[in-house]
């Protein structure tokens, strides 16, 4: 059992860590990224160690392979994605104009229900609000992810951090374990195992979901002939890391481009919409249960809230930390709830 003094100690520790994270989040990206990679890659180093390989050599091989893969993907995909991204940005004014022309077409008086008799004014107001929101969102991404500007430092520092953390992973775990009070050590270990299972299960499962859905959206949209299909599909697949948000974001972007590109061909527009509806159905009923499963114990709404909350508070670093922090909070909350339900205070019994 963890008494009030120990609970206060851990709460104070959490507050100090949160304050430090908020103050230093602009420079923590390579370190947080390195910790995330080390967490994912440490089991591979363990397997190589069981085969007789020196752990430092194993860590060097693993980190080197990851760096080579990332560089190869960067050289192959980034130029194409940058080309499509710049072209999409250049086409946005034309898409807005085209959608506005469709909306104010007298043959389709769709906007009367908004309560304004002046459709052109209504559409202009809507476009102004959308543009303001997009500019605010872009600014928040820029200010929240300033460390991304120093991308070279990330490429240099993050592999070094990953290498040293993989090498020292088990000694670090043993050191931290030694700091836990002896009487609470088994409880803390059990909680740590539950947190590790939740984080590992979600990360491995959701990465698989992102890869499958990103490939599906990109290929399906290219077959339909949608402009910027590869970029839109990969973005939708990547954002799927936040449950449901990726599909909805991809649907809005692809639907807008499809209306501007294919109108008045309703069939092709409906096909684009159908691609995302099918993807959402397959994700929720087939892919996610298979890759993620119920044992992770992280509700989609909790993950959406955690992503937005930590991203808002700590920028891009907060997005990287959202999953482990959300998993830890969820496990600790369930533990506290179990303790409460088993307590005399809940049952009304007098303590013995």
PDB file of C-alpha atoms in Angstrom, residues 2-21 332:
ATOM      1  CA  UNK A   2       1.198   3.534  -0.815  1.00  0.00           C
ATOM      2  CA  UNK A   3       0.436   5.904   2.071  1.00  0.00           C
ATOM      3  CA  UNK A   4      -0.257   9.640   1.897  1.00  0.00           C
ATOM      4  CA  UNK A   5       3.379  10.689   2.355  1.00  0.00           C
ATOM      5  CA  UNK A   6       4.582   8.552  -0.526  1.00  0.00           C
ATOM      6  CA  UNK A   7       1.684   9.712  -2.698  1.00  0.00           C
ATOM      7  CA  UNK A   8       2.590  13.329  -1.960  1.00  0.00           C
ATOM      8  CA  UNK A   9       6.210  12.585  -2.869  1.00  0.00           C
ATOM      9  CA  UNK A  10       5.266  11.104  -6.238  1.00  0.00           C
ATOM     10  CA  UNK A  11       2.828  13.933  -6.956  1.00  0.00           C
ATOM     11  CA  UNK A  12       5.543  16.486  -6.180  1.00  0.00           C
ATOM     12  CA  UNK A  13       7.944  14.595  -8.438  1.00  0.00           C
ATOM     13  CA  UNK A  14       5.371  14.638 -11.243  1.00  0.00           C
ATOM     14  CA  UNK A  15       4.827  18.398 -10.811  1.00  0.00           C
ATOM     15  CA  UNK A  16       8.567  19.080 -10.961  1.00  0.00           C
ATOM     16  CA  UNK A  17       8.949  16.944 -14.086  1.00  0.00           C
ATOM     17  CA  UNK A  18       5.975  18.642 -15.762  1.00  0.00           C
ATOM     18  CA  UNK A  19       7.379  22.098 -14.949  1.00  0.00           C
ATOM     19  CA  UNK A  20      10.810  21.135 -16.285  1.00  0.00           C
ATOM     20  CA  UNK A  21       9.232  19.757 -19.437  1.00  0.00           C
ATOM     21  CA  UNK A 332      -2.273   4.950 -12.187  1.00  0.00           C
TER      22      UNK A 332
END
